[in-house]
Short mmCIF file of C-alpha atoms and ligand atoms in Angstrom, two decimals:
data_model
loop_
_atom_site.label_atom_id
_atom_site.label_comp_id
_atom_site.label_asym_id
_atom_site.label_seq_id
_atom_site.Cartn_x
_atom_site.Cartn_y
_atom_site.Cartn_z
CA MET A 214 0.00 0.00 0.00
CA ALA A 215 1.35 3.45 -0.86
CA PHE A 216 1.26 6.00 1.90
CA ASP A 217 1.94 9.09 -0.15
CA THR A 218 0.07 11.88 1.58
CA SER A 219 2.16 14.61 3.18
CA PHE A 220 0.91 13.38 6.60
CA ALA A 221 2.13 9.85 5.78
CA ARG A 222 5.50 11.14 4.61
CA ARG A 223 5.96 12.83 7.97
CA PHE A 224 4.67 10.13 10.25
CA VAL A 225 5.52 6.88 8.46
CA ARG A 226 9.30 7.11 8.42
CA PRO A 227 12.21 5.95 10.50
CA THR A 228 12.76 8.26 13.46
CA GLY A 229 14.88 8.12 16.57
CA THR A 230 11.75 7.61 18.68
CA LEU A 231 10.63 4.66 16.53
CA GLU A 232 14.08 3.09 16.75
CA LEU A 233 14.10 3.54 20.50
CA MET A 234 10.61 2.11 21.03
CA GLU A 235 11.27 -0.83 18.69
CA ASP A 236 14.50 -1.59 20.53
CA LEU A 237 12.49 -1.50 23.75
CA GLY A 238 9.75 -3.82 22.55
CA GLY A 239 11.64 -6.17 20.20
CA ALA A 240 15.00 -6.92 21.79
CA ARG A 241 16.44 -10.42 21.54
CA PRO A 242 16.17 -12.45 24.76
CA GLY A 243 19.24 -11.88 26.90
CA THR A 244 19.84 -8.35 25.63
CA ILE A 245 21.04 -5.94 28.30
CA MET A 246 18.48 -3.14 28.16
CA LEU A 247 20.14 0.15 29.00
CA GLY A 248 18.36 2.01 26.21
CA GLY A 249 14.76 3.14 26.56
CA GLY A 250 13.11 5.08 29.31
CA ASN A 251 11.20 2.25 30.94
CA PRO A 252 10.95 2.81 34.67
CA ALA A 253 12.23 0.16 37.07
CA ARG A 254 9.92 -2.49 38.57
CA ILE A 255 9.97 -1.50 42.23
CA PRO A 256 8.16 -4.15 44.34
CA ALA A 257 7.11 -1.79 47.16
CA LEU A 258 5.47 0.48 44.61
CA GLU A 259 3.80 -2.27 42.63
CA ALA A 260 2.31 -3.66 45.85
CA VAL A 261 0.51 -0.34 46.35
CA TYR A 262 -0.80 -0.34 42.78
CA ALA A 263 -1.94 -3.96 43.15
CA ARG A 264 -3.83 -2.96 46.31
CA ARG A 265 -5.54 -0.20 44.37
CA LEU A 266 -6.57 -2.62 41.61
CA VAL A 267 -8.25 -4.85 44.18
CA GLU A 268 -10.08 -1.84 45.64
CA ILE A 269 -11.23 -0.75 42.18
CA ALA A 270 -12.32 -4.26 41.19
CA GLY A 271 -14.47 -4.49 44.31
CA ASP A 272 -16.29 -1.19 43.81
CA ARG A 273 -18.81 -0.90 40.98
CA THR A 274 -18.68 2.88 40.82
CA LEU A 275 -14.89 2.99 40.73
CA PHE A 276 -14.79 0.23 38.13
CA GLY A 277 -17.17 2.27 36.00
CA ARG A 278 -14.78 5.21 36.02
CA PHE A 279 -11.75 2.92 35.62
CA ALA A 280 -12.79 0.96 32.54
CA ALA A 281 -16.50 0.98 31.76
CA SER A 282 -17.13 4.55 30.66
CA TYR A 283 -15.61 7.26 28.51
CA ALA A 284 -14.14 10.08 30.55
CA ALA A 285 -14.71 13.73 29.62
CA PRO A 286 -12.49 14.74 26.66
CA GLY A 287 -10.20 16.63 29.04
CA GLY A 288 -9.93 13.53 31.24
CA ASP A 289 -11.63 12.17 34.38
CA VAL A 290 -12.99 15.20 36.22
CA GLY A 291 -12.64 13.66 39.70
CA PHE A 292 -8.92 13.08 39.16
CA ARG A 293 -8.40 16.54 37.65
CA THR A 294 -10.10 18.03 40.72
CA THR A 295 -7.83 16.06 43.04
CA VAL A 296 -4.71 17.15 41.12
CA ALA A 297 -5.78 20.80 41.36
CA GLU A 298 -6.66 20.58 45.08
CA VAL A 299 -3.39 18.89 45.99
CA LEU A 300 -1.33 21.47 44.08
CA VAL A 301 -3.29 24.33 45.67
CA SER A 302 -2.71 23.02 49.16
CA ARG A 303 0.91 21.95 48.60
CA TYR A 304 2.22 24.90 46.57
CA GLY A 305 -0.48 27.58 46.73
CA TRP A 306 -0.88 27.64 42.94
CA PRO A 307 -4.28 29.16 42.03
CA LEU A 308 -5.78 26.15 40.20
CA THR A 309 -9.12 24.45 39.70
CA TRP A 310 -9.88 21.32 37.67
CA ARG A 311 -10.31 23.62 34.68
CA ASN A 312 -6.54 24.18 34.77
CA VAL A 313 -5.87 20.46 34.36
CA ALA A 314 -6.21 18.27 31.25
CA LEU A 315 -5.23 14.64 30.74
CA THR A 316 -3.74 13.15 27.60
CA SER A 317 -2.86 9.63 26.44
CA GLY A 318 0.67 9.86 27.83
CA SER A 319 2.57 13.12 27.99
CA GLN A 320 4.18 12.31 24.61
CA SER A 321 0.80 13.00 23.03
CA ALA A 322 0.54 16.24 25.03
CA PHE A 323 3.72 17.42 23.27
CA PHE A 324 2.31 16.45 19.89
CA THR A 325 -0.81 18.48 20.65
CA LEU A 326 0.82 21.48 22.33
CA PHE A 327 3.68 21.94 19.87
CA ASN A 328 1.34 21.83 16.88
CA LEU A 329 -1.30 24.02 18.54
CA LEU A 330 1.27 26.68 19.29
CA ALA A 331 3.77 26.50 16.44
CA GLY A 332 3.86 25.71 12.74
CA GLU A 333 2.45 27.30 9.58
CA ARG A 334 0.36 30.45 10.04
CA ASP A 335 -1.96 32.24 7.65
CA ASP A 336 -0.58 35.65 8.52
CA GLY A 337 3.19 35.41 8.85
CA PRO A 338 6.29 33.27 9.11
CA ARG A 339 6.22 29.77 10.52
CA GLN A 340 6.40 29.79 14.32
CA ARG A 341 8.77 27.50 16.21
CA ILE A 342 9.26 25.89 19.61
CA LEU A 343 12.53 27.06 21.16
CA LEU A 344 14.47 24.45 23.14
CA PRO A 345 16.95 26.62 25.04
CA LEU A 346 19.17 23.79 26.24
CA ALA A 347 20.27 21.07 23.81
CA PRO A 348 20.75 18.14 24.38
CA GLU A 349 17.03 17.73 24.94
CA TYR A 350 14.39 14.97 24.87
CA ILE A 351 14.36 12.84 21.68
CA GLY A 352 10.55 12.57 21.78
CA TYR A 353 10.14 16.24 20.78
CA ALA A 354 12.04 15.68 17.54
CA ASP A 355 9.45 14.39 15.11
CA VAL A 356 6.08 15.55 16.40
CA GLY A 357 5.74 18.54 14.04
CA LEU A 358 3.08 18.42 11.31
CA SER A 359 5.60 20.28 9.16
CA ASP A 360 9.36 20.60 9.03
CA GLY A 361 11.27 23.13 11.07
CA LEU A 362 8.99 23.16 14.10
CA LEU A 363 11.90 23.15 16.55
CA VAL A 364 14.87 25.42 17.04
CA SER A 365 17.39 24.70 19.76
CA ARG A 366 20.49 26.23 21.26
CA PRO A 367 23.55 24.29 22.38
CA ALA A 368 24.16 24.17 26.11
CA GLU A 369 27.23 25.71 27.64
CA ILE A 370 29.45 23.02 29.17
CA GLU A 371 30.73 23.58 32.68
CA VAL A 372 33.54 21.16 33.48
CA LEU A 373 33.35 20.01 37.11
CA PRO A 374 35.83 18.18 39.34
CA GLU A 375 35.99 14.37 39.60
CA GLY A 376 35.18 13.72 35.94
CA PHE A 377 31.75 15.38 35.99
CA PHE A 378 30.34 18.16 33.82
CA LYS A 379 27.09 20.13 33.76
CA TYR A 380 25.07 21.88 31.07
CA ARG A 381 24.04 25.51 31.54
CA VAL A 382 21.65 27.62 29.47
CA GLN A 383 23.50 30.05 27.20
CA PHE A 384 21.43 33.17 27.72
CA ASP A 385 23.45 35.35 25.31
CA GLY A 386 21.46 35.69 22.11
CA LEU A 387 18.53 33.59 23.34
CA GLU A 388 16.17 36.52 23.21
CA ALA A 389 17.07 37.24 19.59
CA VAL A 390 15.97 33.85 18.17
CA PRO A 391 13.17 34.74 15.72
CA ASP A 392 9.69 33.25 15.21
CA VAL A 393 9.29 31.62 18.61
CA ALA A 394 5.82 30.44 19.73
CA ALA A 395 6.90 28.84 23.03
CA LEU A 396 9.97 27.83 25.00
CA CYS A 397 10.21 24.23 26.20
CA VAL A 398 12.52 22.48 28.66
CA SER A 399 12.48 19.08 30.30
CA ARG A 400 13.32 19.28 34.01
CA PRO A 401 15.07 17.03 34.94
CA THR A 402 16.34 16.89 31.40
CA ASN A 403 16.18 13.68 29.48
CA PRO A 404 18.93 12.68 28.48
CA SER A 405 21.42 14.44 30.76
CA GLY A 406 19.72 14.44 34.15
CA ASN A 407 20.38 18.18 34.35
CA VAL A 408 18.00 20.18 36.56
CA LEU A 409 17.55 23.83 35.62
CA ASP A 410 17.68 25.85 38.82
CA GLY A 411 15.01 28.33 39.89
CA ASP A 412 17.04 31.28 38.60
CA GLU A 413 17.47 29.75 35.13
CA LEU A 414 13.74 28.95 34.99
CA SER A 415 12.63 32.41 36.02
CA ARG A 416 14.98 33.97 33.45
CA LEU A 417 13.49 31.70 30.76
CA ASP A 418 9.99 32.57 31.98
CA ALA A 419 10.83 36.30 31.82
CA ILE A 420 12.06 35.91 28.22
CA ALA A 421 8.88 33.99 27.35
CA ARG A 422 6.69 36.70 28.92
CA ARG A 423 8.50 39.52 27.13
CA ARG A 424 7.78 37.70 23.88
CA GLY A 425 4.16 36.99 24.87
CA VAL A 426 4.62 33.20 24.61
CA PRO A 427 4.35 30.37 27.17
CA LEU A 428 7.12 28.40 28.86
CA ILE A 429 6.50 24.63 28.68
CA VAL A 430 8.10 22.71 31.56
CA ASP A 431 8.18 18.96 31.06
CA ALA A 432 8.51 17.43 34.52
CA ALA A 433 7.97 13.79 33.47
CA TYR A 434 10.70 12.79 35.96
CA GLY A 435 10.45 15.70 38.32
CA LEU A 436 8.27 17.44 40.82
CA PRO A 437 5.63 17.19 42.18
CA PHE A 438 5.68 13.50 41.09
CA PRO A 439 7.52 11.16 40.53
CA GLY A 440 10.07 13.45 42.21
CA ILE A 441 13.20 11.83 40.74
CA GLN A 442 15.09 15.06 41.35
CA PHE A 443 18.18 15.04 43.55
CA THR A 444 18.62 18.82 43.87
CA GLY A 445 16.57 20.88 46.29
CA ASP A 446 14.97 22.95 43.50
CA ALA A 447 11.21 23.48 43.80
CA PRO A 448 8.57 22.83 41.12
CA TYR A 449 7.66 25.84 39.03
CA TRP A 450 4.28 27.06 37.80
CA ASN A 451 2.49 30.31 37.06
CA ASP A 452 -0.18 31.22 34.53
CA ASN A 453 2.42 31.59 31.76
CA VAL A 454 3.79 28.10 32.38
CA ILE A 455 2.42 24.91 30.82
CA LEU A 456 3.53 22.20 33.24
CA CYS A 457 3.45 18.68 31.79
CA LEU A 458 3.44 15.70 34.15
CA SER A 459 3.11 11.98 33.58
CA LEU A 460 2.28 8.83 35.52
CA SER A 461 4.82 6.82 33.48
CA LYS A 462 7.89 7.27 35.63
CA LEU A 463 5.83 6.41 38.71
CA GLY A 464 5.93 2.92 37.26
CA LEU A 465 2.69 3.11 35.24
CA PRO A 466 3.78 3.76 31.62
CA ALA A 467 1.23 1.32 30.20
CA THR A 468 -1.64 3.40 31.59
CA ARG A 469 -0.61 6.18 29.15
CA THR A 470 -1.44 9.16 31.33
CA GLY A 471 -0.14 12.66 30.74
CA ILE A 472 -1.26 15.65 32.83
CA VAL A 473 -1.18 19.23 31.54
CA ILE A 474 -1.45 22.08 34.06
CA ALA A 475 -2.00 25.45 32.45
CA ALA A 476 -4.20 28.50 32.00
CA GLU A 477 -7.77 27.64 30.98
CA PRO A 478 -7.47 28.54 27.26
CA VAL A 479 -4.63 26.01 26.92
CA ILE A 480 -6.67 23.34 28.71
CA ASP A 481 -9.70 24.07 26.49
CA ALA A 482 -7.55 23.67 23.36
CA VAL A 483 -6.04 20.36 24.53
CA THR A 484 -9.55 19.14 25.45
CA ALA A 485 -10.93 19.98 22.02
CA PHE A 486 -8.05 18.19 20.30
CA ASN A 487 -8.44 15.12 22.56
CA ALA A 488 -12.09 14.82 21.55
CA THR A 489 -11.24 14.73 17.86
CA ALA A 490 -8.11 12.60 18.04
CA ALA A 491 -9.07 10.10 20.75
CA LEU A 492 -12.54 10.95 22.16
CA ALA A 493 -11.13 10.82 25.70
CA PRO A 494 -7.88 9.90 27.45
CA PRO A 495 -7.65 6.75 29.61
CA ALA A 496 -8.88 6.89 33.20
CA THR A 497 -7.11 3.72 34.39
CA GLY A 498 -3.94 5.43 35.64
CA PRO A 499 -5.85 8.31 37.24
CA LEU A 500 -8.12 5.89 39.15
CA ILE A 501 -5.11 3.99 40.50
CA ILE A 502 -3.37 7.17 41.63
CA GLU A 503 -6.21 9.46 42.79
CA PRO A 504 -6.56 8.47 46.49
CA LEU A 505 -2.79 8.05 46.85
CA LEU A 506 -2.36 11.61 45.63
CA ALA A 507 -5.16 12.97 47.83
CA SER A 508 -3.94 11.28 51.03
CA GLY A 509 -0.26 12.19 50.67
CA GLU A 510 0.72 8.51 50.28
CA LEU A 511 2.06 9.23 46.80
CA GLU A 512 4.25 12.07 48.03
CA ALA A 513 5.69 9.75 50.70
CA LEU A 514 6.32 7.00 48.13
CA CYS A 515 8.10 9.48 45.86
CA ARG A 516 10.26 10.76 48.71
CA ASP A 517 10.96 7.48 50.53
CA VAL A 518 10.93 4.85 47.77
CA ILE A 519 11.21 6.20 44.23
CA ARG A 520 13.78 8.95 44.57
CA PRO A 521 16.19 6.98 46.82
CA TYR A 522 15.92 3.98 44.49
CA TYR A 523 17.02 5.92 41.42
CA GLU A 524 19.61 7.96 43.30
CA GLN A 525 21.24 4.76 44.54
CA ARG A 526 21.19 3.24 41.03
CA ALA A 527 22.96 6.31 39.62
CA HIS A 528 25.48 6.28 42.44
CA ASP A 529 26.33 2.59 41.89
CA ALA A 530 26.53 2.92 38.10
CA ILE A 531 28.95 5.85 38.41
CA ALA A 532 31.27 3.75 40.57
CA TRP A 533 31.14 0.85 38.07
CA LEU A 534 31.76 3.21 35.15
CA ARG A 535 34.73 4.83 36.82
CA GLU A 536 36.25 1.44 37.49
CA ALA A 537 35.52 -0.03 34.05
CA CYS A 538 36.59 3.10 32.15
CA ASP A 539 39.83 3.69 34.02
CA GLY A 540 42.22 5.46 31.63
CA VAL A 541 39.43 6.37 29.15
CA PRO A 542 38.65 10.12 28.86
CA LEU A 543 35.10 9.73 30.20
CA ARG A 544 33.06 12.60 31.60
CA ILE A 545 29.66 12.05 33.23
CA HIS A 546 26.94 14.68 33.43
CA ARG A 547 26.34 15.38 37.13
CA PRO A 548 23.25 13.27 37.92
CA GLU A 549 20.67 15.71 39.28
CA GLY A 550 17.55 13.73 38.40
CA ALA A 551 15.78 11.26 36.07
CA PHE A 552 17.30 7.81 35.67
CA PHE A 553 19.93 8.04 33.00
CA LEU A 554 23.62 8.61 33.01
CA TRP A 555 24.79 10.80 30.15
CA LEU A 556 28.30 9.90 29.16
CA TRP A 557 30.60 12.18 27.20
CA PHE A 558 33.70 10.73 25.55
CA PRO A 559 35.63 13.81 24.34
CA GLY A 560 37.36 13.25 20.98
CA LEU A 561 35.71 9.84 20.51
CA PRO A 562 37.20 8.49 17.23
CA VAL A 563 33.92 6.84 16.11
CA THR A 564 30.48 8.42 16.15
CA SER A 565 28.08 7.65 18.97
CA ARG A 566 25.80 6.11 16.32
CA ASP A 567 28.59 3.62 15.43
CA LEU A 568 29.18 2.92 19.08
CA TYR A 569 25.44 2.23 19.57
CA ALA A 570 25.53 -0.25 16.65
CA ARG A 571 28.64 -2.00 17.96
CA LEU A 572 27.09 -2.32 21.39
CA LYS A 573 23.80 -3.60 19.96
CA ALA A 574 25.76 -6.30 18.12
CA ARG A 575 27.27 -7.30 21.46
CA GLY A 576 23.87 -7.49 23.14
CA VAL A 577 23.74 -4.14 24.95
CA LEU A 578 21.16 -1.52 24.06
CA VAL A 579 21.97 2.09 24.87
CA LEU A 580 20.89 5.26 23.10
CA SER A 581 23.20 7.12 20.78
CA GLY A 582 23.58 10.71 21.91
CA HIS A 583 23.08 12.18 18.41
CA HIS A 584 19.30 11.74 18.70
CA PHE A 585 19.10 14.29 21.51
CA PHE A 586 19.78 17.49 19.62
CA PRO A 587 16.40 18.17 17.97
CA GLY A 588 16.25 21.52 16.21
CA LEU A 589 20.00 22.17 16.39
CA ALA A 590 21.10 23.46 13.00
CA GLU A 591 24.75 24.21 13.71
CA PRO A 592 27.44 21.51 13.67
CA TRP A 593 28.67 20.47 17.11
CA ALA A 594 31.14 17.58 17.56
CA HIS A 595 29.77 17.05 21.05
CA ARG A 596 26.59 15.53 19.63
CA ASP A 597 28.53 12.53 18.27
CA GLU A 598 30.47 11.94 21.49
CA CYS A 599 27.72 11.06 23.97
CA LEU A 600 25.71 8.01 25.03
CA ARG A 601 22.63 7.77 27.22
CA VAL A 602 22.55 4.83 29.59
CA ASN A 603 19.47 3.85 31.60
CA CYS A 604 21.01 2.64 34.83
CA SER A 605 17.80 1.84 36.71
CA HIS A 606 17.38 -1.88 36.06
CA GLU A 607 18.86 -4.99 37.75
CA PRO A 608 22.27 -3.99 39.12
CA ASP A 609 24.14 -7.04 37.79
CA ARG A 610 22.80 -6.43 34.26
CA VAL A 611 23.71 -2.75 34.41
CA GLN A 612 27.20 -3.60 35.62
CA ALA A 613 27.64 -6.21 32.85
CA GLY A 614 26.47 -3.65 30.27
CA ILE A 615 28.85 -1.05 31.62
CA ARG A 616 31.79 -3.47 31.24
CA LEU A 617 30.89 -4.02 27.58
CA ILE A 618 30.52 -0.27 27.00
CA ALA A 619 33.98 0.26 28.49
CA GLU A 620 35.48 -2.48 26.28
CA GLU A 621 34.01 -1.02 23.09
CA VAL A 622 34.98 2.54 23.95
CA ARG A 623 38.53 1.51 24.85
CA CYS A 624 38.73 -0.33 21.52
CA ALA A 625 37.49 2.76 19.65
CA TYR A 626 40.07 5.04 21.26
CA ARG A 627 42.88 2.53 20.51
CA ALA A 628 42.01 1.99 16.84
N1 PLP B 860 9.07 13.76 28.57
C1 PLP B 860 10.24 13.16 28.81
C2 PLP B 860 11.39 14.01 29.21
C3 PLP B 860 10.37 11.78 28.68
O1 PLP B 860 11.55 11.19 28.89
C4 PLP B 860 9.24 11.01 28.30
C5 PLP B 860 9.33 9.54 28.12
O2 PLP B 860 10.35 8.91 28.28
C6 PLP B 860 8.06 11.68 28.06
C7 PLP B 860 8.00 13.05 28.21
C8 PLP B 860 6.83 10.95 27.61
O3 PLP B 860 6.35 10.08 28.56
P1 PLP B 860 4.88 9.49 28.55
O4 PLP B 860 4.30 9.69 27.17
O5 PLP B 860 5.06 8.05 28.86
O6 PLP B 860 4.10 10.24 29.56
#
């Protein structure tokens, strides 16, 4: 069958996201999976979700909301009300349920938001989403209905002691980037685990306000939940911010639940699009989470179970990397959140794409760093020198994968 519409040409093609998701779903048995962004299976957490499923199964009304009825196009109203109430009481943000919309995973929220805000216009040049700190999340790369939806700016690299480094926003010239419809950052950043501090965020917000455009903050890993953020920085919202959350990294990616918190006109637009594209988003994840969120149990799980789990995994993986890569010029982005380590091999003689392929042939899946520079037009050697490693799974598998990474990298530098 020929798919030859312009829509098909855009959306039926190989992309980094497709490669990543196929790797995730179709790996050979025995493969060491350090690639995709699947959260870890944490027994203490899954026991709580299993308890909720029993409660839902035993209650006809809850089961109706869970699986037997369509939610409103903006998502289950009871859950949206709980989200708003919890954020009002915890952070004092002036929200009601009308400031909250659900989507089928936050990935689909980015598809909707980016195309609602940016793209072709009847009355002027094409508008773009500005990513002020590349490297940035691979999933933003291909969501545009037309080419050129993204423009990004390379991060400044701050070299830190003990083999670490950290990305910083380059503010010089940021304000002068033309045709910008919104700024967008992930916080913590996927892939690097960087957390923009409050000062960087408020400067980005001020730039967005001066331009009359919103600041999108993607907190899929961050605060208020799942809270995989190791710095003390607080969550950030005001009526110019579109805060995107997800239930995926709480351990529920299959429930496909994204949460958008924004001014009412944004929520109304997402709701209208949901109705056309999907009728309504799923309510399964919201029904599992709602009472946990309302009672504070979720906040305690994030603080006492989820965050320490991922922090420990990062800590262990760094020790194994240092040992395995002794003598190799490895730098690691300071882990400030999320569950990846972002490795930089300065002057790497092969590209990160080659390294990915060599590792795949040896039974280790990682992600090549070159995917994580969406919208970056200028050449930058750095983009071919990095790998993203998900270090959150079984420790012995992660350690075995790290040894193979070290072997291949050593080989590449020697050749
Ligand atoms: N944002 C970031 C930074 C991510 O890493 C991901 C997934 O890995 C998403 C958004 C999308 O997550 P989901 O669609 O599962 O909510």
